[in-house]
PDB file of C-alpha atoms and ligand atoms in Angstrom:
ATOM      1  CA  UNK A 605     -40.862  -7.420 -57.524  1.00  0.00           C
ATOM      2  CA  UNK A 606     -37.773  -5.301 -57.311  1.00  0.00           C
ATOM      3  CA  UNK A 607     -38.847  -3.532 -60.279  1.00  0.00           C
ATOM      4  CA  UNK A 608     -42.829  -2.787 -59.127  1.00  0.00           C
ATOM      5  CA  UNK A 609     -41.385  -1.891 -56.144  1.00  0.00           C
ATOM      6  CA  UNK A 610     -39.049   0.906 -58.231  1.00  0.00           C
ATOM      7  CA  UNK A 611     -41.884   2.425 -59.908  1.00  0.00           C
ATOM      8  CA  UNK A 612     -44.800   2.035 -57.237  1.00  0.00           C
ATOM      9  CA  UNK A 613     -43.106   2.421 -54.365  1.00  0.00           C
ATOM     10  CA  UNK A 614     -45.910   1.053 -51.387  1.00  0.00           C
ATOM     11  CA  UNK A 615     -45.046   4.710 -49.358  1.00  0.00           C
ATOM     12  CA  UNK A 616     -44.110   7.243 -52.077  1.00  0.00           C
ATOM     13  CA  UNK A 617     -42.904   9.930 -49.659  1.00  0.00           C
ATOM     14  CA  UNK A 618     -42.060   7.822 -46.904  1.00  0.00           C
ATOM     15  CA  UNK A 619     -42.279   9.085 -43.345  1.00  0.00           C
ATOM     16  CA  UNK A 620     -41.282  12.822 -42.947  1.00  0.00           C
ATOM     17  CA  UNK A 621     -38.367  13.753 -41.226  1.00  0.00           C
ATOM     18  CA  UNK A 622     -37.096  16.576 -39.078  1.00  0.00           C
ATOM     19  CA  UNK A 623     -33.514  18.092 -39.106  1.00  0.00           C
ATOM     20  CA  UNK A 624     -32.322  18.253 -35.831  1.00  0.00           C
ATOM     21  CA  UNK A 625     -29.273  20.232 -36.719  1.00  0.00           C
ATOM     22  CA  UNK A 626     -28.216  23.182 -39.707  1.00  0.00           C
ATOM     23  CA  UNK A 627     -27.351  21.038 -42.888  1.00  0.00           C
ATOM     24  CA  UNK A 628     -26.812  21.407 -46.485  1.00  0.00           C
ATOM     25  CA  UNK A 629     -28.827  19.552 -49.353  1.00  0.00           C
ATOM     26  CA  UNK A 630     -27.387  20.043 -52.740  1.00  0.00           C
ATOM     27  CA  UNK A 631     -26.233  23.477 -52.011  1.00  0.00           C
ATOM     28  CA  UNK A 632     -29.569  24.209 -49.588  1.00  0.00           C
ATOM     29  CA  UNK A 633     -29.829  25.347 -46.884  1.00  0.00           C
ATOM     30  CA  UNK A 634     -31.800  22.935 -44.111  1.00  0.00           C
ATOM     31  CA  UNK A 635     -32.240  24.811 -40.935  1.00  0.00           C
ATOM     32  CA  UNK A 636     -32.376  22.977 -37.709  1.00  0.00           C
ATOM     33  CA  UNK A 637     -36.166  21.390 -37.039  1.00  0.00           C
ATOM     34  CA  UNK A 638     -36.691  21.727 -40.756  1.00  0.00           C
ATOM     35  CA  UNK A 639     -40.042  18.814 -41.582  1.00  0.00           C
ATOM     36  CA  UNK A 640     -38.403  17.339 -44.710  1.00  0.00           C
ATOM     37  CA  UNK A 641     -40.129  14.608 -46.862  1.00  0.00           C
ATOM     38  CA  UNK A 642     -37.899  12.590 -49.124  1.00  0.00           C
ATOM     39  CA  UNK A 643     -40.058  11.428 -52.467  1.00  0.00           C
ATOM     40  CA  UNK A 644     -38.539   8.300 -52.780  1.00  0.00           C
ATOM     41  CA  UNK A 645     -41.258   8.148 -56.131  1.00  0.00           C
ATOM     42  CA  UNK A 646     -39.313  10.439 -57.955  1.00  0.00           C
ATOM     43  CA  UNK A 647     -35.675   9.529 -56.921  1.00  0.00           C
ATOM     44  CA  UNK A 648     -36.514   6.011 -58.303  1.00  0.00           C
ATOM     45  CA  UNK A 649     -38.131   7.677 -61.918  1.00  0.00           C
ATOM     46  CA  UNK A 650     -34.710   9.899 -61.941  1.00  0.00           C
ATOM     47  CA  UNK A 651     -33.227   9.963 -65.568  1.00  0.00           C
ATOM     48  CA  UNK A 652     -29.666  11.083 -64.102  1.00  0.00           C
ATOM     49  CA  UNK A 653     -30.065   7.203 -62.524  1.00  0.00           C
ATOM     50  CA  UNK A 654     -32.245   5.188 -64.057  1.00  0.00           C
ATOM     51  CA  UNK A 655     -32.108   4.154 -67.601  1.00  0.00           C
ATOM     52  CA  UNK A 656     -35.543   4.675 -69.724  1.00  0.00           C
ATOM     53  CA  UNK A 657     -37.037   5.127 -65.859  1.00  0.00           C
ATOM     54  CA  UNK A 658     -40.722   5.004 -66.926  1.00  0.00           C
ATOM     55  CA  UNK A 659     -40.435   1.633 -68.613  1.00  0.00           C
ATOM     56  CA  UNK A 660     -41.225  -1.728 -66.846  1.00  0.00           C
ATOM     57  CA  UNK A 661     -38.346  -3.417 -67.214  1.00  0.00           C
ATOM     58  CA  UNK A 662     -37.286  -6.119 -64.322  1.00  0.00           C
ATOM     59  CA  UNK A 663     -34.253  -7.090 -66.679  1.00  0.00           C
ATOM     60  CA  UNK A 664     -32.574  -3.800 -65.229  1.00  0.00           C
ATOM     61  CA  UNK A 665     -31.626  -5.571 -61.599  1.00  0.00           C
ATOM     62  CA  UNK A 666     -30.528  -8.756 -63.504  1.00  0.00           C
ATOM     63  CA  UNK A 667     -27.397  -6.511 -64.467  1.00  0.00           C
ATOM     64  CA  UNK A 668     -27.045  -4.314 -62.307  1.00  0.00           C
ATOM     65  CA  UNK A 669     -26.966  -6.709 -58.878  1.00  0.00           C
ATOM     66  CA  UNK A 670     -25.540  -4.067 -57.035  1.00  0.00           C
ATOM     67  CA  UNK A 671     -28.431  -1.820 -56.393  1.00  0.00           C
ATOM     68  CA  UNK A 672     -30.610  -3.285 -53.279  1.00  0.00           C
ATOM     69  CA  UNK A 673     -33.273  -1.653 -51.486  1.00  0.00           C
ATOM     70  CA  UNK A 674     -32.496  -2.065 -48.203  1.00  0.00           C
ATOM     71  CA  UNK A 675     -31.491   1.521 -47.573  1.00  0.00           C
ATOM     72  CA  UNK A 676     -27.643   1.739 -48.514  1.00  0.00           C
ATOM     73  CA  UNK A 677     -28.302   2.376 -52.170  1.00  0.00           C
ATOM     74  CA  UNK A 678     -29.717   6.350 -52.358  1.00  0.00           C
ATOM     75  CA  UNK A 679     -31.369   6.209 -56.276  1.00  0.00           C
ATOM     76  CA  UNK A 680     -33.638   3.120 -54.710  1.00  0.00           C
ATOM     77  CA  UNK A 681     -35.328   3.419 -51.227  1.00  0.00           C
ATOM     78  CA  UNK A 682     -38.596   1.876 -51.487  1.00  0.00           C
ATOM     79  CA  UNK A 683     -38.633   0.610 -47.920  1.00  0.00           C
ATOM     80  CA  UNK A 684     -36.805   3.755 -46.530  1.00  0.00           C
ATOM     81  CA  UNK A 685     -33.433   4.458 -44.864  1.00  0.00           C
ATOM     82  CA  UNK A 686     -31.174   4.963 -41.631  1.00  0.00           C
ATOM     83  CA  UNK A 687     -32.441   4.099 -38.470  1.00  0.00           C
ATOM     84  CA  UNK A 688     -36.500   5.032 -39.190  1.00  0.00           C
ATOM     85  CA  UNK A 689     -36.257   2.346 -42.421  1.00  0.00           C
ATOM     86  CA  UNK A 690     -38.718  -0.224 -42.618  1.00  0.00           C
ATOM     87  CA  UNK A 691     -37.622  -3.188 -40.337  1.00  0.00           C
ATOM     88  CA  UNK A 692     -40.617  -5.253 -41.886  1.00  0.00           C
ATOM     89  CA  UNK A 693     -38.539  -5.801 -45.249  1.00  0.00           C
ATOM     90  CA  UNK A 694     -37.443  -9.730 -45.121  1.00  0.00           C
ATOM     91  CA  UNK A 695     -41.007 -10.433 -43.740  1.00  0.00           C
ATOM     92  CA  UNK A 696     -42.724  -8.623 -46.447  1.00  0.00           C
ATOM     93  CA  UNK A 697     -40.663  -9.829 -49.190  1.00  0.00           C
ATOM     94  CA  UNK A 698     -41.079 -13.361 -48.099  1.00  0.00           C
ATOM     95  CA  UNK A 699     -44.289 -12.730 -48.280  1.00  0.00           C
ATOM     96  CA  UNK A 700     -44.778 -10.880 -51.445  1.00  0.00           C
ATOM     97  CA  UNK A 701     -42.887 -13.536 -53.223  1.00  0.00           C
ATOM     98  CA  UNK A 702     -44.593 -16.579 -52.014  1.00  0.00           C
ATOM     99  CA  UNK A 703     -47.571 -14.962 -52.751  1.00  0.00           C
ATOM    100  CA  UNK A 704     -47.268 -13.880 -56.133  1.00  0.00           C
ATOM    101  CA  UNK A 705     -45.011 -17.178 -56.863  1.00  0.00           C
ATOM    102  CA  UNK A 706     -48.815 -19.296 -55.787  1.00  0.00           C
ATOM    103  CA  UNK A 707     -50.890 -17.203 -58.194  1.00  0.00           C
ATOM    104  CA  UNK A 708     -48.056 -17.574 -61.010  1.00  0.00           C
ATOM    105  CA  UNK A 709     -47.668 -21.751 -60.467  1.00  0.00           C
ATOM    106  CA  UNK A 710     -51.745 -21.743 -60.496  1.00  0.00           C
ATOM    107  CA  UNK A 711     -53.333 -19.131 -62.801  1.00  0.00           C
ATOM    108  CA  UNK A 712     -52.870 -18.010 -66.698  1.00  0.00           C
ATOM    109  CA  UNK A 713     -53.068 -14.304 -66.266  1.00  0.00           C
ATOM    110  CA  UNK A 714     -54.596 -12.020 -69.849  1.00  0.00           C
ATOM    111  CA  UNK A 715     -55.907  -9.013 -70.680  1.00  0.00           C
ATOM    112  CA  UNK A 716     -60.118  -8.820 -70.844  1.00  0.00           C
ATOM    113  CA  UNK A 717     -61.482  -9.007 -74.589  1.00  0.00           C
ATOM    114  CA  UNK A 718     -60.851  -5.512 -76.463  1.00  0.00           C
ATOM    115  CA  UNK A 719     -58.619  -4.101 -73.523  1.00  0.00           C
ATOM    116  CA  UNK A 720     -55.643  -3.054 -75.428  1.00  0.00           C
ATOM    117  CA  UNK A 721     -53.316  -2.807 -72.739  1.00  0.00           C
ATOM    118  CA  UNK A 722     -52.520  -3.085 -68.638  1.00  0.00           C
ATOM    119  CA  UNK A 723     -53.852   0.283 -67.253  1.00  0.00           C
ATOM    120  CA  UNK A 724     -51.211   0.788 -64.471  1.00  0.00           C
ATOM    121  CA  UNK A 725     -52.423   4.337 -63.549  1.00  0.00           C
ATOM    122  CA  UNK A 726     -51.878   5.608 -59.699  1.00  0.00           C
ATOM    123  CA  UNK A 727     -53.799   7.126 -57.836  1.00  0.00           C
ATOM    124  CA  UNK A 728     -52.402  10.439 -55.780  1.00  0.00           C
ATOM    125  CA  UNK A 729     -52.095   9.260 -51.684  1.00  0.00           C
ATOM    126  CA  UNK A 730     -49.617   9.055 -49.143  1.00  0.00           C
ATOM    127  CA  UNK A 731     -49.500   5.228 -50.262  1.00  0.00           C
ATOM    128  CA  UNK A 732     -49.793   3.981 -53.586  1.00  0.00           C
ATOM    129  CA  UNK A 733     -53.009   2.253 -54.376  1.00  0.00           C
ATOM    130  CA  UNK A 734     -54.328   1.740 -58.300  1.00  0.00           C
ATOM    131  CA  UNK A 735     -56.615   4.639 -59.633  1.00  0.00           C
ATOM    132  CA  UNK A 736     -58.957   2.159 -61.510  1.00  0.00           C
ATOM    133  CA  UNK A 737     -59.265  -1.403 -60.297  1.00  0.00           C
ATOM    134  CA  UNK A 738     -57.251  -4.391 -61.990  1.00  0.00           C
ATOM    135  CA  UNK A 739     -59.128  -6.082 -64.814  1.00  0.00           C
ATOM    136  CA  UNK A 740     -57.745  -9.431 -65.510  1.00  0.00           C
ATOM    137  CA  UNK A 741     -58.802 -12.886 -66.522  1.00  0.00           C
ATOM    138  CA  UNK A 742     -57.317 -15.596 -64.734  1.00  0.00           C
ATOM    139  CA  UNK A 743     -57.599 -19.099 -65.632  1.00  0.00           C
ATOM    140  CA  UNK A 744     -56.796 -22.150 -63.469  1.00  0.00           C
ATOM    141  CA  UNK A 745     -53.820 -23.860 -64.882  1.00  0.00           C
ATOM    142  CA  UNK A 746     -53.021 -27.487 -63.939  1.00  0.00           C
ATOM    143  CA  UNK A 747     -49.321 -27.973 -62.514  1.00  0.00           C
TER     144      UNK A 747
HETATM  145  C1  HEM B 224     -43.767  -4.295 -49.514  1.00  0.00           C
HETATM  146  C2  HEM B 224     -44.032  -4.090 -48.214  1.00  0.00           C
HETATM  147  C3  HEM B 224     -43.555  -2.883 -47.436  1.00  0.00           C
HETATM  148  C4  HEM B 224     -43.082  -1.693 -47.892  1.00  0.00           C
HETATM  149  C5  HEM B 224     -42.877  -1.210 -49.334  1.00  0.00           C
HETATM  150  C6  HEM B 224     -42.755  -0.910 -46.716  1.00  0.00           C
HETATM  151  C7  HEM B 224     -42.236   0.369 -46.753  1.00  0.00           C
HETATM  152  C8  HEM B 224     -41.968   1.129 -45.636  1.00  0.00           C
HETATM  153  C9  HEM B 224     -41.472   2.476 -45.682  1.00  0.00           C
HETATM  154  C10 HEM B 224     -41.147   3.268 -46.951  1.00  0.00           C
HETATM  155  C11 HEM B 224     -41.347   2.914 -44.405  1.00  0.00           C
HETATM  156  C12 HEM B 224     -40.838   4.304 -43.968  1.00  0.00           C
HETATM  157  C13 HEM B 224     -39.319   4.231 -43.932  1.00  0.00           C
HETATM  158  C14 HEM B 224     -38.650   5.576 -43.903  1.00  0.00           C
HETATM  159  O1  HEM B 224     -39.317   6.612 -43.800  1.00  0.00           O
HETATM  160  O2  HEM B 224     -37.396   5.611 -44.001  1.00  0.00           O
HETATM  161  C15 HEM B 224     -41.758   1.836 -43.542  1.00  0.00           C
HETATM  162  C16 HEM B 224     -41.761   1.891 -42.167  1.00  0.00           C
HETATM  163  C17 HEM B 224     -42.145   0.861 -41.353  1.00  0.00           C
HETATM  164  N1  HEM B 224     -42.525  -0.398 -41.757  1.00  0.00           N
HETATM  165 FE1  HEM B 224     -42.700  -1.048 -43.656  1.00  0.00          FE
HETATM  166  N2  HEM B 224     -43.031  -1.637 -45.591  1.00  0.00           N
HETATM  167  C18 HEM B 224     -43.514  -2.856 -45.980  1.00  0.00           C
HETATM  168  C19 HEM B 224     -43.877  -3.893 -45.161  1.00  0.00           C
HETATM  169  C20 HEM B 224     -43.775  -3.906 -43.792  1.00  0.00           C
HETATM  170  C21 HEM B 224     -44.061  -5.045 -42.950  1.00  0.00           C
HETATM  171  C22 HEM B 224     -44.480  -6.427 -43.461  1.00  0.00           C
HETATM  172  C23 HEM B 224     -43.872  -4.629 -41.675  1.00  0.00           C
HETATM  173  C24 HEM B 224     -44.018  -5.388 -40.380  1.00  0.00           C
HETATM  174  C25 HEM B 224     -44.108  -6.711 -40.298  1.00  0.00           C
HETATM  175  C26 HEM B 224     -43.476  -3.231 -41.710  1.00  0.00           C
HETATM  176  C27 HEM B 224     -43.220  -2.450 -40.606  1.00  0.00           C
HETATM  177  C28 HEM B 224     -42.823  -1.137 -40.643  1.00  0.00           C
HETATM  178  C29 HEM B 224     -42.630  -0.301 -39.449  1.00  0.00           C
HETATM  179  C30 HEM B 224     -42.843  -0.718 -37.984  1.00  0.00           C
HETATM  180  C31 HEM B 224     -42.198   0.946 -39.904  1.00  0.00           C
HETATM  181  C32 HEM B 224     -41.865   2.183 -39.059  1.00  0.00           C
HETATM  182  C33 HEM B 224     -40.385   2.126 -38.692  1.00  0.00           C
HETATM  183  C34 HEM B 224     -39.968   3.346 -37.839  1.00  0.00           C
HETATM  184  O3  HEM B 224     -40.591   4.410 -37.953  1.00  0.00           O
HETATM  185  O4  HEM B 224     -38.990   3.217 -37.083  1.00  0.00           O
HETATM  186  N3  HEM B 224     -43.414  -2.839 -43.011  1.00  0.00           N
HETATM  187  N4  HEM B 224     -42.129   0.763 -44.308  1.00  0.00           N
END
């Protein structure tokens, strides 16, 4: 979960911001009432942090424990930061993980006949939602 959240973050640009005084951002310039949107997509796909950052690889927070997304680690903000962060994120990852621990105890999950691969395309809106629907065959497993 960590990881899907790292590369499909739910809220890709989370909620703009305004300055409310004169600041500087990596040597710019941020003028008082300045509406500045922070693309938490990008940050989390940034080389300079993230090692092969386009590859699916949930192995990466088995490592490196340190890195947490609830707002005090910068490279990894899926659910925001500061005082505007998302206070919903113990509720939804309860959630997230109960559900998606159900369909793994009760379903075999493969690819349709003559699909080659997962197509894990986005499509482009303020919150991240598949471009093409999910084609998958799931088969009741007995536990
Ligand atoms: C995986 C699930 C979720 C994700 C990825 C997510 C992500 C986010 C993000 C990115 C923000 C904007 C934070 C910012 O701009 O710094 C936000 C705000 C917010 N979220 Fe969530 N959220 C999730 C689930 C929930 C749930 C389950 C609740 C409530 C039960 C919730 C309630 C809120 C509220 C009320 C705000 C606005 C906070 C404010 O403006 O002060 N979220 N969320």
């Amino acid at each position: 979960m960590k990881e899907s959240l790292r590369l499909h973050p739910s809220i890709p640009l989370l909620v703009p911001r305004e300055s409310t005084q004169d600041t500087k951002v990596m040597g710019y310039n941020i003028p008082t009432g300045t509406q500045v949107m922070v693309n938490a997509w990008a940050i989390a796909r940034d080389p300079k942090e993230w090692e092969n950052p386009e590859e699916f690889n949930p192995e990466r927070f088995f490592n490196n424990t340190e890195v947490d997304f609830r707002g005090f680690n910068f490279e990894y903000i899926p659910f925001g930061a500061g005082r505007r962060g998302c206070p919903g994120i113990t509720f939804a990852m309860a959630v997230n993980e109960f559900a998606l621990a159900k369909l793994m105890l009760n379903f075999d999950f493969a690819l349709p006949i003559g699909a080659k691969d997962w197509d894990l395309l986005e499509a482009v809106g303020s919150t991240v939602h598949k471009k093409y629907p999910l084609l998958v065959v799931a088969t009741p497993c007995s536990s």
